[in-house]
Structure formats: C-alpha cells, structure tokens
mmCIF file of C-alpha atoms in Angstrom:
data_model
loop_
_atom_site.group_PDB
_atom_site.id
_atom_site.type_symbol
_atom_site.label_atom_id
_atom_site.label_comp_id
_atom_site.label_asym_id
_atom_site.label_seq_id
_atom_site.Cartn_x
_atom_site.Cartn_y
_atom_site.Cartn_z
ATOM 1 C CA MET A 1213 93.722 79.168 113.544
ATOM 2 C CA VAL A 1214 95.304 78.581 110.253
ATOM 3 C CA GLU A 1215 96.540 75.270 108.655
ATOM 4 C CA SER A 1216 98.634 74.092 105.723
ATOM 5 C CA GLY A 1217 98.649 70.854 103.723
ATOM 6 C CA MET A 1218 96.250 68.067 102.316
ATOM 7 C CA THR A 1219 96.535 64.941 104.059
ATOM 8 C CA PRO A 1220 96.599 63.111 107.763
ATOM 9 C CA LYS A 1221 100.074 64.742 108.848
ATOM 10 C CA MET A 1222 98.841 67.811 107.732
ATOM 11 C CA ALA A 1223 100.900 70.552 110.254
ATOM 12 C CA GLU A 1224 98.212 72.665 111.726
ATOM 13 C CA THR A 1225 100.394 76.329 112.570
ATOM 14 C CA ALA A 1226 99.683 79.374 114.318
ATOM 15 C CA ALA A 1227 98.501 82.286 112.096
ATOM 16 C CA LEU A 1228 97.096 85.888 112.546
ATOM 17 C CA ARG A 1229 95.547 87.171 109.072
ATOM 18 C CA GLN A 1230 96.437 90.259 107.443
ATOM 19 C CA ASP A 1231 94.552 93.057 106.573
ATOM 20 C CA ASN A 1232 93.928 93.313 102.820
ATOM 21 C CA ALA A 1233 93.430 96.490 104.701
ATOM 22 C CA SER A 1234 92.058 96.176 107.989
ATOM 23 C CA PRO A 1235 87.725 96.216 107.645
ATOM 24 C CA ARG A 1236 87.254 99.899 107.195
ATOM 25 C CA ARG A 1237 88.896 101.777 109.700
ATOM 26 C CA HIS A 1238 89.182 100.144 112.646
ATOM 27 C CA LEU A 1239 90.059 96.680 112.268
ATOM 28 C CA LEU A 1240 90.535 94.356 115.366
ATOM 29 C CA ARG A 1241 93.875 93.007 116.204
ATOM 30 C CA ALA A 1242 95.938 89.863 116.945
ATOM 31 C CA MET A 1243 94.596 86.422 116.455
ATOM 32 C CA SER A 1244 94.742 82.961 118.239
ATOM 33 C CA VAL A 1245 98.032 80.177 117.997
ATOM 34 C CA MET A 1246 97.521 76.140 116.270
ATOM 35 C CA ALA A 1247 99.808 73.552 117.941
ATOM 36 C CA LEU A 1248 101.236 70.453 116.316
ATOM 37 C CA GLY A 1249 99.855 67.601 116.754
ATOM 38 C CA GLY A 1250 102.548 64.686 117.414
ATOM 39 C CA LEU A 1251 102.341 61.104 117.910
ATOM 40 C CA LEU A 1252 104.199 59.384 121.045
ATOM 41 C CA ALA A 1253 105.615 56.373 120.657
ATOM 42 C CA ALA A 1254 106.607 53.837 123.306
ATOM 43 C CA CYS A 1255 109.621 51.957 123.776
ATOM 44 C CA GLN A 1256 109.471 48.451 125.691
ATOM 45 C CA VAL A 1257 112.222 47.065 127.422
ATOM 46 C CA VAL A 1258 112.141 43.380 127.642
ATOM 47 C CA PRO A 1259 113.333 41.811 130.636
ATOM 48 C CA LYS A 1260 116.307 39.971 130.648
ATOM 49 C CA THR A 1261 114.550 36.815 131.824
ATOM 50 C CA ALA A 1262 114.104 33.224 130.101
ATOM 51 C CA GLY A 1263 110.992 32.812 127.658
ATOM 52 C CA PRO A 1264 109.791 34.965 125.279
ATOM 53 C CA PRO A 1265 109.049 38.702 124.739
ATOM 54 C CA PRO A 1266 105.627 40.123 126.003
ATOM 55 C CA PRO A 1267 103.821 40.634 123.429
ATOM 56 C CA PRO A 1268 103.794 44.339 121.539
ATOM 57 C CA GLU A 1269 100.448 46.158 122.644
ATOM 58 C CA ALA A 1270 98.169 46.832 119.273
ATOM 59 C CA PRO A 1271 99.082 50.504 117.556
ATOM 60 C CA GLU A 1272 96.891 53.332 117.892
ATOM 61 C CA THR A 1273 94.314 53.455 115.038
ATOM 62 C CA ILE A 1274 94.719 56.714 113.170
ATOM 63 C CA GLU A 1275 92.311 57.852 111.949
ATOM 64 C CA PRO A 1276 91.992 60.056 108.110
ATOM 65 C CA GLY A 1277 92.277 63.361 108.124
ATOM 66 C CA LEU A 1278 92.240 66.793 111.341
ATOM 67 C CA PRO A 1279 91.491 65.967 114.694
ATOM 68 C CA THR A 1280 87.759 66.428 116.201
ATOM 69 C CA ASP A 1281 87.098 70.223 116.662
ATOM 70 C CA THR A 1282 83.796 70.719 118.204
ATOM 71 C CA ASP A 1283 84.693 74.275 119.626
ATOM 72 C CA ARG A 1284 85.653 75.862 116.399
ATOM 73 C CA HIS A 1285 84.246 76.412 112.920
ATOM 74 C CA ARG A 1286 86.455 74.398 110.483
ATOM 75 C CA VAL A 1287 87.322 77.288 107.544
ATOM 76 C CA ALA A 1288 89.226 75.526 104.329
ATOM 77 C CA LEU A 1289 90.714 78.136 102.232
ATOM 78 C CA LEU A 1290 91.517 76.977 98.641
ATOM 79 C CA VAL A 1291 94.637 79.018 96.812
ATOM 80 C CA PRO A 1292 97.604 77.427 94.596
ATOM 81 C CA GLU A 1293 100.973 77.434 97.394
ATOM 82 C CA THR A 1294 102.936 75.806 94.247
ATOM 83 C CA GLY A 1295 103.161 76.337 90.452
ATOM 84 C CA ALA A 1296 102.658 79.907 88.639
ATOM 85 C CA ASN A 1297 99.889 81.363 90.678
ATOM 86 C CA ALA A 1298 101.741 80.445 93.958
ATOM 87 C CA ASP A 1299 102.599 84.194 94.978
ATOM 88 C CA VAL A 1300 99.182 85.207 94.731
ATOM 89 C CA GLY A 1301 97.738 82.199 96.479
ATOM 90 C CA THR A 1302 100.366 82.488 99.675
ATOM 91 C CA ALA A 1303 99.722 86.952 99.216
ATOM 92 C CA ILE A 1304 95.917 85.167 100.037
ATOM 93 C CA ALA A 1305 96.544 83.063 102.748
ATOM 94 C CA ASN A 1306 99.052 85.090 104.360
ATOM 95 C CA ALA A 1307 96.194 87.744 104.391
ATOM 96 C CA THR A 1308 93.935 85.603 105.744
ATOM 97 C CA THR A 1309 96.230 85.116 108.854
ATOM 98 C CA MET A 1310 96.092 88.824 109.100
ATOM 99 C CA ALA A 1311 92.540 89.237 109.136
ATOM 100 C CA LEU A 1312 92.017 86.200 111.950
ATOM 101 C CA LEU A 1313 94.455 87.950 113.957
ATOM 102 C CA ASP A 1314 93.219 91.598 113.708
ATOM 103 C CA ALA A 1315 89.907 89.922 114.243
ATOM 104 C CA ARG A 1316 90.936 88.108 117.398
ATOM 105 C CA ALA A 1317 88.804 85.272 115.975
ATOM 106 C CA GLU A 1318 89.749 82.359 118.062
ATOM 107 C CA LYS A 1319 86.407 80.392 117.086
ATOM 108 C CA VAL A 1320 87.880 80.206 113.446
ATOM 109 C CA ARG A 1321 90.152 77.721 112.147
ATOM 110 C CA ILE A 1322 91.150 77.826 108.499
ATOM 111 C CA THR A 1323 93.184 75.234 107.392
ATOM 112 C CA THR A 1324 94.587 75.738 103.105
ATOM 113 C CA TYR A 1325 95.057 73.308 101.029
ATOM 114 C CA ASP A 1326 97.004 73.546 97.646
ATOM 115 C CA THR A 1327 94.951 73.845 94.500
ATOM 116 C CA ALA A 1328 97.860 73.409 92.358
ATOM 117 C CA LEU A 1329 98.030 69.857 93.562
ATOM 118 C CA GLY A 1330 94.002 68.906 92.016
ATOM 119 C CA ALA A 1331 91.530 71.928 92.700
ATOM 120 C CA ALA A 1332 88.676 69.088 93.083
ATOM 121 C CA ALA A 1333 91.304 66.428 95.277
ATOM 122 C CA ALA A 1334 91.689 69.970 98.030
ATOM 123 C CA ALA A 1335 87.934 69.925 97.825
ATOM 124 C CA ARG A 1336 87.444 66.445 98.950
ATOM 125 C CA GLN A 1337 90.373 66.808 101.188
ATOM 126 C CA ALA A 1338 88.944 69.918 102.830
ATOM 127 C CA ILE A 1339 85.223 68.313 103.370
ATOM 128 C CA ALA A 1340 86.626 64.654 104.267
ATOM 129 C CA ASP A 1341 88.351 66.926 106.918
ATOM 130 C CA GLY A 1342 85.345 68.619 107.885
ATOM 131 C CA ASN A 1343 85.383 71.467 106.836
ATOM 132 C CA LYS A 1344 82.076 73.347 106.482
ATOM 133 C CA LEU A 1345 83.059 76.720 104.082
ATOM 134 C CA ILE A 1346 85.099 76.676 101.243
ATOM 135 C CA LEU A 1347 87.055 80.193 100.957
ATOM 136 C CA GLY A 1348 88.570 80.359 97.093
ATOM 137 C CA PRO A 1349 89.371 79.091 94.768
ATOM 138 C CA LEU A 1350 90.860 81.779 92.515
ATOM 139 C CA LEU A 1351 90.916 80.760 88.974
ATOM 140 C CA SER A 1352 86.869 80.471 87.296
ATOM 141 C CA GLU A 1353 88.523 77.063 85.949
ATOM 142 C CA ASP A 1354 89.070 75.486 90.260
ATOM 143 C CA VAL A 1355 86.005 76.776 90.499
ATOM 144 C CA GLY A 1356 84.049 74.439 88.139
ATOM 145 C CA SER A 1357 85.345 71.688 89.568
ATOM 146 C CA VAL A 1358 85.466 72.699 93.413
ATOM 147 C CA ALA A 1359 81.761 73.314 93.139
ATOM 148 C CA PRO A 1360 79.759 69.907 92.281
ATOM 149 C CA ILE A 1361 81.758 68.544 94.997
ATOM 150 C CA ALA A 1362 81.381 71.091 97.820
ATOM 151 C CA ARG A 1363 77.256 71.361 96.263
ATOM 152 C CA ALA A 1364 77.138 67.683 97.149
ATOM 153 C CA ALA A 1365 78.395 67.759 99.984
ATOM 154 C CA LYS A 1366 76.292 70.816 101.607
ATOM 155 C CA VAL A 1367 78.886 73.111 102.052
ATOM 156 C CA PRO A 1368 79.238 76.818 100.134
ATOM 157 C CA VAL A 1369 81.916 78.479 98.391
ATOM 158 C CA LEU A 1370 83.101 81.480 98.017
ATOM 159 C CA SER A 1371 85.394 82.219 95.351
ATOM 160 C CA PHE A 1372 88.370 85.162 94.484
ATOM 161 C CA SER A 1373 87.434 84.476 91.057
ATOM 162 C CA ASN A 1374 85.472 87.583 88.739
ATOM 163 C CA ASP A 1375 83.823 85.080 86.605
ATOM 164 C CA THR A 1376 80.324 85.966 86.909
ATOM 165 C CA SER A 1377 79.398 82.265 84.718
ATOM 166 C CA VAL A 1378 80.580 80.110 88.128
ATOM 167 C CA ALA A 1379 78.810 82.200 90.170
ATOM 168 C CA GLY A 1380 75.357 80.191 91.751
ATOM 169 C CA ASN A 1381 73.705 77.053 93.206
ATOM 170 C CA GLY A 1382 76.114 77.698 96.252
ATOM 171 C CA VAL A 1383 79.373 79.353 94.727
ATOM 172 C CA PHE A 1384 79.413 83.459 96.063
ATOM 173 C CA ILE A 1385 82.204 85.014 94.102
ATOM 174 C CA MET A 1386 84.193 88.260 95.206
ATOM 175 C CA GLY A 1387 86.266 88.959 92.247
ATOM 176 C CA PHE A 1388 86.363 92.529 90.692
ATOM 177 C CA VAL A 1389 83.922 92.076 88.377
ATOM 178 C CA PRO A 1390 84.818 94.394 85.505
ATOM 179 C CA GLY A 1391 81.674 95.249 84.316
ATOM 180 C CA GLN A 1392 81.233 97.509 87.733
ATOM 181 C CA SER A 1393 83.876 99.551 87.336
ATOM 182 C CA VAL A 1394 82.700 100.107 83.316
ATOM 183 C CA GLU A 1395 79.148 100.719 84.884
ATOM 184 C CA ARG A 1396 80.520 103.016 87.695
ATOM 185 C CA VAL A 1397 82.545 105.405 85.736
ATOM 186 C CA VAL A 1398 80.249 105.261 82.290
ATOM 187 C CA SER A 1399 77.723 106.809 85.000
ATOM 188 C CA PHE A 1400 79.687 109.370 86.623
ATOM 189 C CA ALA A 1401 80.516 110.459 82.772
ATOM 190 C CA ARG A 1402 77.383 110.788 81.815
ATOM 191 C CA SER A 1403 76.288 112.549 85.093
ATOM 192 C CA LYS A 1404 79.351 114.769 84.083
ATOM 193 C CA GLY A 1405 77.228 115.553 80.923
ATOM 194 C CA HIS A 1406 79.883 113.484 78.259
ATOM 195 C CA VAL A 1407 76.841 112.146 75.899
ATOM 196 C CA ARG A 1408 78.647 109.951 73.019
ATOM 197 C CA PHE A 1409 81.058 107.086 73.719
ATOM 198 C CA GLY A 1410 83.495 104.826 72.414
ATOM 199 C CA ALA A 1411 85.285 102.089 73.683
ATOM 200 C CA LEU A 1412 88.747 100.417 73.113
ATOM 201 C CA VAL A 1413 88.805 96.600 74.006
ATOM 202 C CA PRO A 1414 90.981 93.885 73.762
ATOM 203 C CA LYS A 1415 90.328 90.240 72.793
ATOM 204 C CA ASN A 1416 89.746 88.614 75.221
ATOM 205 C CA VAL A 1417 87.540 87.366 77.812
ATOM 206 C CA TYR A 1418 88.189 90.300 80.093
ATOM 207 C CA GLY A 1419 87.407 92.821 76.736
ATOM 208 C CA GLU A 1420 84.168 90.899 75.976
ATOM 209 C CA ARG A 1421 82.801 91.579 79.444
ATOM 210 C CA SER A 1422 84.053 95.157 79.473
ATOM 211 C CA ALA A 1423 82.781 95.884 76.276
ATOM 212 C CA ALA A 1424 78.502 93.861 77.432
ATOM 213 C CA ALA A 1425 78.591 96.110 80.032
ATOM 214 C CA PHE A 1426 79.381 99.227 78.732
ATOM 215 C CA ARG A 1427 77.113 99.038 76.311
ATOM 216 C CA SER A 1428 74.382 98.061 78.338
ATOM 217 C CA ALA A 1429 75.692 100.916 80.909
ATOM 218 C CA VAL A 1430 75.763 104.047 77.740
ATOM 219 C CA LYS A 1431 71.960 102.817 77.250
ATOM 220 C CA ALA A 1432 71.068 102.415 80.869
ATOM 221 C CA ALA A 1433 73.054 106.294 80.899
ATOM 222 C CA GLY A 1434 70.671 107.671 77.798
ATOM 223 C CA GLY A 1435 74.133 108.214 76.315
ATOM 224 C CA THR A 1436 74.936 106.996 72.766
ATOM 225 C CA LEU A 1437 77.373 104.809 72.006
ATOM 226 C CA VAL A 1438 79.400 105.624 68.560
ATOM 227 C CA ALA A 1439 82.010 103.115 68.262
ATOM 228 C CA VAL A 1440 83.556 99.518 70.188
ATOM 229 C CA GLU A 1441 86.829 98.770 68.536
ATOM 230 C CA SER A 1442 88.763 95.182 69.589
ATOM 231 C CA TYR A 1443 91.710 94.856 69.149
ATOM 232 C CA ASP A 1444 94.959 92.207 69.557
ATOM 233 C CA HIS A 1445 97.112 92.005 72.122
ATOM 234 C CA SER A 1446 99.929 93.723 69.939
ATOM 235 C CA ALA A 1447 101.373 97.148 69.362
ATOM 236 C CA ALA A 1448 100.673 97.759 66.338
ATOM 237 C CA ALA A 1449 96.794 95.838 66.469
ATOM 238 C CA MET A 1450 96.131 98.557 69.334
ATOM 239 C CA THR A 1451 97.286 101.185 67.174
ATOM 240 C CA GLY A 1452 95.060 100.268 64.130
ATOM 241 C CA ALA A 1453 92.275 99.985 66.707
ATOM 242 C CA ALA A 1454 92.495 102.917 68.187
ATOM 243 C CA ARG A 1455 93.186 104.960 65.029
ATOM 244 C CA ARG A 1456 90.036 103.296 63.548
ATOM 245 C CA LEU A 1457 88.013 104.713 67.464
ATOM 246 C CA ALA A 1458 89.401 108.255 66.447
ATOM 247 C CA ASN A 1459 88.311 108.676 63.200
ATOM 248 C CA ALA A 1460 84.643 106.700 63.913
ATOM 249 C CA GLY A 1461 83.167 109.962 64.638
ATOM 250 C CA ASP A 1462 82.403 112.659 66.784
ATOM 251 C CA MET A 1463 82.170 111.535 70.750
ATOM 252 C CA ASP A 1464 83.307 113.103 74.010
ATOM 253 C CA ALA A 1465 84.345 110.174 76.298
ATOM 254 C CA VAL A 1466 86.443 106.949 75.599
ATOM 255 C CA LEU A 1467 86.840 103.493 77.579
ATOM 256 C CA ILE A 1468 90.226 101.998 77.185
ATOM 257 C CA ALA A 1469 89.545 98.150 79.184
ATOM 258 C CA ASP A 1470 92.801 97.684 79.534
ATOM 259 C CA ALA A 1471 95.601 97.736 81.224
ATOM 260 C CA GLY A 1472 97.364 101.377 82.499
ATOM 261 C CA GLY A 1473 100.766 100.573 80.268
ATOM 262 C CA ASN A 1474 98.707 99.707 76.777
ATOM 263 C CA ALA A 1475 96.226 102.908 77.933
ATOM 264 C CA VAL A 1476 99.688 106.006 77.689
ATOM 265 C CA ARG A 1477 100.144 103.516 74.220
ATOM 266 C CA ALA A 1478 96.603 104.296 73.096
ATOM 267 C CA VAL A 1479 95.271 107.761 74.239
ATOM 268 C CA PRO A 1480 97.941 109.968 72.038
ATOM 269 C CA VAL A 1481 96.141 108.345 68.965
ATOM 270 C CA ILE A 1482 92.572 108.297 70.684
ATOM 271 C CA LYS A 1483 93.097 112.428 71.079
ATOM 272 C CA SER A 1484 94.828 113.194 67.240
ATOM 273 C CA ASN A 1485 91.551 113.820 66.198
ATOM 274 C CA GLY A 1486 89.814 115.384 68.957
ATOM 275 C CA GLU A 1487 89.920 115.912 72.887
ATOM 276 C CA ARG A 1488 88.113 113.494 74.688
ATOM 277 C CA GLN A 1489 87.485 112.148 78.004
ATOM 278 C CA ILE A 1490 89.481 109.338 79.302
ATOM 279 C CA LEU A 1491 87.974 106.199 80.771
ATOM 280 C CA GLY A 1492 89.784 103.480 82.411
ATOM 281 C CA THR A 1493 88.538 99.794 84.571
ATOM 282 C CA GLU A 1494 89.298 99.117 88.097
ATOM 283 C CA ARG A 1495 93.221 97.785 86.583
ATOM 284 C CA TRP A 1496 94.214 100.807 86.902
ATOM 285 C CA ASN A 1497 94.683 101.348 90.561
ATOM 286 C CA THR A 1498 97.483 99.509 90.817
ATOM 287 C CA ASP A 1499 99.442 101.530 88.548
ATOM 288 C CA ALA A 1500 100.291 104.964 90.019
ATOM 289 C CA SER A 1501 102.736 105.708 87.611
ATOM 290 C CA LEU A 1502 100.070 106.934 85.011
ATOM 291 C CA GLY A 1503 100.207 110.545 85.576
ATOM 292 C CA ALA A 1504 103.940 110.471 83.807
ATOM 293 C CA SER A 1505 101.869 110.523 80.541
ATOM 294 C CA ALA A 1506 100.664 113.677 80.417
ATOM 295 C CA ALA A 1507 97.557 112.668 77.867
ATOM 296 C CA MET A 1508 96.565 110.256 80.353
ATOM 297 C CA ARG A 1509 96.257 112.974 83.121
ATOM 298 C CA GLY A 1510 92.828 113.622 83.757
ATOM 299 C CA ALA A 1511 91.219 110.582 82.950
ATOM 300 C CA TRP A 1512 88.456 109.065 85.059
ATOM 301 C CA PHE A 1513 88.644 105.555 86.267
ATOM 302 C CA ALA A 1514 86.083 103.540 88.951
ATOM 303 C CA SER A 1515 87.888 101.019 91.583
ATOM 304 C CA VAL A 1516 87.824 99.732 95.049
ATOM 305 C CA SER A 1517 89.255 102.574 97.307
ATOM 306 C CA ASP A 1518 92.947 102.006 97.925
ATOM 307 C CA GLY A 1519 92.901 103.852 101.343
ATOM 308 C CA LEU A 1520 92.278 100.693 103.997
ATOM 309 C CA TYR A 1521 93.991 98.647 101.480
ATOM 310 C CA GLY A 1522 97.349 100.552 101.190
ATOM 311 C CA GLN A 1523 97.525 100.415 105.414
ATOM 312 C CA MET A 1524 96.930 97.287 104.893
ATOM 313 C CA ALA A 1525 100.005 97.019 102.451
ATOM 314 C CA THR A 1526 101.888 98.299 104.957
ATOM 315 C CA GLN A 1527 101.196 96.284 107.796
ATOM 316 C CA TYR A 1528 101.567 93.279 105.201
ATOM 317 C CA ARG A 1529 104.910 94.341 104.530
ATOM 318 C CA LYS A 1530 106.593 94.752 108.140
ATOM 319 C CA ARG A 1531 105.071 90.938 108.953
ATOM 320 C CA TYR A 1532 106.279 89.600 105.519
ATOM 321 C CA GLY A 1533 109.056 91.793 103.858
ATOM 322 C CA LYS A 1534 107.291 91.833 101.034
ATOM 323 C CA ALA A 1535 104.200 94.134 98.937
ATOM 324 C CA PRO A 1536 101.237 92.001 98.752
ATOM 325 C CA TYR A 1537 99.723 90.928 95.674
ATOM 326 C CA ARG A 1538 96.518 93.286 95.491
ATOM 327 C CA LEU A 1539 94.300 90.415 95.457
ATOM 328 C CA SER A 1540 95.202 89.510 98.885
ATOM 329 C CA SER A 1541 92.123 91.742 99.813
ATOM 330 C CA LEU A 1542 89.944 89.304 98.915
ATOM 331 C CA GLY A 1543 91.233 86.978 101.059
ATOM 332 C CA TYR A 1544 91.512 89.227 104.246
ATOM 333 C CA ASP A 1545 87.218 90.601 103.893
ATOM 334 C CA ALA A 1546 86.621 86.968 103.658
ATOM 335 C CA VAL A 1547 87.671 85.750 106.934
ATOM 336 C CA LEU A 1548 86.029 89.367 108.237
ATOM 337 C CA LEU A 1549 82.714 88.197 106.516
ATOM 338 C CA THR A 1550 82.882 84.807 108.317
ATOM 339 C CA VAL A 1551 83.973 85.731 111.557
ATOM 340 C CA ARG A 1552 80.927 87.733 111.186
ATOM 341 C CA ILE A 1553 78.737 85.229 110.237
ATOM 342 C CA ALA A 1554 80.531 82.970 113.212
ATOM 343 C CA ARG A 1555 79.152 85.059 115.870
ATOM 344 C CA ASP A 1556 75.528 83.061 115.249
ATOM 345 C CA TRP A 1557 77.156 79.444 113.616
ATOM 346 C CA LYS A 1558 77.191 76.317 115.917
ATOM 347 C CA PRO A 1559 80.492 74.903 115.236
ATOM 348 C CA GLY A 1560 79.978 71.375 113.554
ATOM 349 C CA ALA A 1561 76.678 72.874 112.037
ATOM 350 C CA ASN A 1562 75.933 73.467 107.949
ATOM 351 C CA PHE A 1563 77.216 76.762 107.956
ATOM 352 C CA PRO A 1564 74.641 79.378 107.502
ATOM 353 C CA VAL A 1565 74.354 80.558 103.559
ATOM 354 C CA ASN A 1566 71.157 82.480 103.583
ATOM 355 C CA ARG A 1567 73.479 84.993 104.934
ATOM 356 C CA LEU A 1568 75.230 86.057 102.753
ATOM 357 C CA LEU A 1569 72.810 87.695 101.355
ATOM 358 C CA ALA A 1570 71.897 90.040 103.803
ATOM 359 C CA PRO A 1571 70.724 93.192 102.653
ATOM 360 C CA ASP A 1572 73.341 95.718 104.391
ATOM 361 C CA GLY A 1573 76.195 93.900 103.003
ATOM 362 C CA PHE A 1574 79.474 93.953 104.103
ATOM 363 C CA GLY A 1575 82.361 95.404 104.957
ATOM 364 C CA GLY A 1576 86.232 95.574 104.296
ATOM 365 C CA ILE A 1577 89.471 96.687 103.045
ATOM 366 C CA ASP A 1578 88.091 97.077 99.826
ATOM 367 C CA GLY A 1579 85.013 98.780 101.766
ATOM 368 C CA ILE A 1580 81.369 97.856 101.249
ATOM 369 C CA PHE A 1581 79.416 94.927 99.151
ATOM 370 C CA ARG A 1582 76.807 92.351 98.895
ATOM 371 C CA PHE A 1583 75.983 89.363 97.566
ATOM 372 C CA ASP A 1584 73.302 89.778 94.762
ATOM 373 C CA ASN A 1585 70.817 86.844 94.082
ATOM 374 C CA ARG A 1586 72.834 84.999 91.949
ATOM 375 C CA GLY A 1587 76.269 84.813 94.023
ATOM 376 C CA ILE A 1588 77.806 88.061 93.078
ATOM 377 C CA ALA A 1589 79.904 90.765 95.190
ATOM 378 C CA MET A 1590 78.120 93.990 94.429
ATOM 379 C CA ARG A 1591 80.664 96.675 95.268
ATOM 380 C CA ALA A 1592 80.433 100.501 96.525
ATOM 381 C CA LEU A 1593 83.507 102.207 93.995
ATOM 382 C CA GLU A 1594 84.750 105.126 94.390
ATOM 383 C CA VAL A 1595 86.352 106.849 90.742
ATOM 384 C CA SER A 1596 89.378 108.465 90.696
ATOM 385 C CA GLU A 1597 91.219 111.162 88.509
ATOM 386 C CA VAL A 1598 94.618 110.345 86.940
ATOM 387 C CA GLY A 1599 97.053 113.294 87.853
ATOM 388 C CA ALA A 1600 100.442 113.999 87.715
ATOM 389 C CA GLY A 1601 101.333 113.047 91.077
ATOM 390 C CA GLY A 1602 99.517 110.335 91.726
ATOM 391 C CA PHE A 1603 95.843 109.506 91.533
ATOM 392 C CA ARG A 1604 92.831 111.829 93.421
ATOM 393 C CA VAL A 1605 89.168 110.519 94.752
ATOM 394 C CA ILE A 1606 86.812 113.241 92.560
ATOM 395 C CA ASP A 1607 83.337 110.703 94.035
ATOM 396 C CA PRO A 1608 84.353 108.908 96.799
ATOM 397 C CA ALA A 1609 82.518 105.217 97.033
ATOM 398 C CA PRO A 1610 78.990 105.335 98.547
ATOM 399 C CA THR A 1611 79.471 104.143 102.829
ATOM 400 C CA LYS A 1612 76.023 102.254 102.936
ATOM 401 C CA TRP A 1613 73.310 100.891 100.664
#
C-alpha cells in the first residue's frame, strides 16, 4: 500500500507502483489497495425525564502515528511533495506505486513523507510510525539530516542521491554516479584504440567528480592524460575553455562532462583543431535531439539502459497523463529490491540490511546493480552512439555480474 502524509490524521491511499520501467523484461502486474481509517462519533440522546442527563462516555484514546500493522512491512518514502522539487518527488512516488502494483506486493506498505517540510522531521515521524526501511531522500543534504536519526533507530536508508560522500554507515545510494559512466566510456574508447585523452568539465560538484573519475579512468585504462579544462557556466567561459583544450596538444578523445545542450556548443570548437572522438556521460541519455547537430554525430556516452525505462514511461503516461522524470526509475527499482528482500523479512522485525550486499545484486528498470561495501550502487552500463535519428547502442550493458 502507499500512504501520504506525516500526521496522525494521515490518509492512507490505495497505490499502484510504476515501472520506472518494469524490472528487466517481465514485471509483475497489479497491486494492493489502502483503506482510509475513520473514527465514528456516537450521538447521545437525552431522555425526556427529570434529573440530570447521564455523563458522557469517556472518549476513545487515540495513539499517535499510524495504526499497527502486523501483517505487512512498513516502508517510508521520503521525497519532496511540495516546493521546488515537488514534480520530481511526485514522479518518484508515482513510480513506487506502479512497482507495488506490478509486483503484486501485498505484504509491503509504503507511506510517503514530504521532505520539503523538513527532512529530519519526516524521518522522525516515519520512525515513530513504525517504518523499518526508508526509501529516499532525494537530495544529499537531506540524507545528511536523515541519516543520524535513522541510524539511531537501526533503520537503513536507501537514498536516491548520487553523492557518494553520504554513503555508508547504514546509508545506501541508488543515484547514477557520474564517475561510473566516465569510467565506462573511457574504458570503451581505450579498447577502440584511443590513447590520448582530454576533458572539458564545468566548475561545479558534478564537474569536479567527473574530472577526478576521468583522471583515474585514463590511468587505469593505460591511456595518456593530455589536458583537463574547466569553466564557469556561461557560453563565453565554455567557448574559451573549449578553445584552450583544442589547442592543448595532440589528443584523439575528449570527454565533455556536461549536459548535451552545452556539449553541442563546445564540440565544433574542440574539433576546430583536428578531429577527435567525443565522449559524454549519463546526462546525455535524456536528450535525443543531440543528433540534430552534425558535429555531435558519432559521439559516445555511457549510461543505464533506456529500453525498460521507455516501457515504464509509456505506462506512466497512460496512468498519470504526463511523462515521468528520468529519476523516477530509482523509486520503481527501490520497491522491486524491497519486495525481493521482503520474502524472507518478518513483518515488524528490523530490515535485514546485510541482504543489500548480495553479490548477485538486483535487477530493475535501469538494469542490474549491486551495492559495494561503501553502500554505493554499482551499475551495469551500456555505451551508445549519437546518430542523426537518435541513439544506437554499440556496447550493451552486462546482464549478470
């Protein structure tokens, strides 16, 4: 079941979870229904006789939190339902509903708590309500607020963040870590004979992590690092950095760790001093228009597979009347993981956190993944090539570890 709210008057609504694309190939269908609990107040009729009316009955004591549920696993979903990130949080919540329905997960009950009202408060309420596993939150700063509260209650956190610095000590992250796509595409390029590498990265956290992963990946692949140029987020700064990189020396492959739209502007400059193989990250897989730029055609990037996600997105649009956010697949796959572990998890007992470290990992909309000993989801990625008509997979993701 899926619930929403954070107070004793919380409404529990029937929920079907999506398929942030159904788990590889055949996702189960249908789901559980949640009932609204209401209190009935009885009316007293005073008889028309002499004397004072009888005293009213003492009101029933109402305990705080949600009603006790001994037959199902209580799982909290912490996402923003209001505020600037409400659309993303709602898409993740909708996807969890679809997954519950598809998996016929009658033993799992999910309650949604709004982190926009305060992530720490949401975590405290979730734990007070008896939830034994937390899915979310989305933002790394919210993970920092939630983690110590959950840790004290021995409740593991399965976050949608991609910030590796918040992982560990009871926190697992499912987000798409940029370093993994950088390592994958650099390794692939090296296997195709490219030796001398350069990179163009923005001056932000994503760029810094991508640059660090790039240096490590080039070294591990036996390549030569020629130059790394960074830029502030302005067209002039990017053009200047691209020009410096183009003139930095002989290189045959260049990584652009930024959104596809920025890559489109930078690539002609980078190629102005010689043809180079252009490499990208997982941020490109949501921009099918990249092939409209002739300079971008033939570029390679690594990301999770979009095949099952496309199927999930179709079902999502039918159910909710709009396209989902790409991150909604994380919610879907988190539910599939939970349902799998729930087979051997006694309702009311602490979540068997060691099961998250299963060496064979898990499968879902985004392909197979497993958690390393730091709590970071290691994902099987595919390499795609940008073409005039869209993307073409040129090196499929592994299907088993």
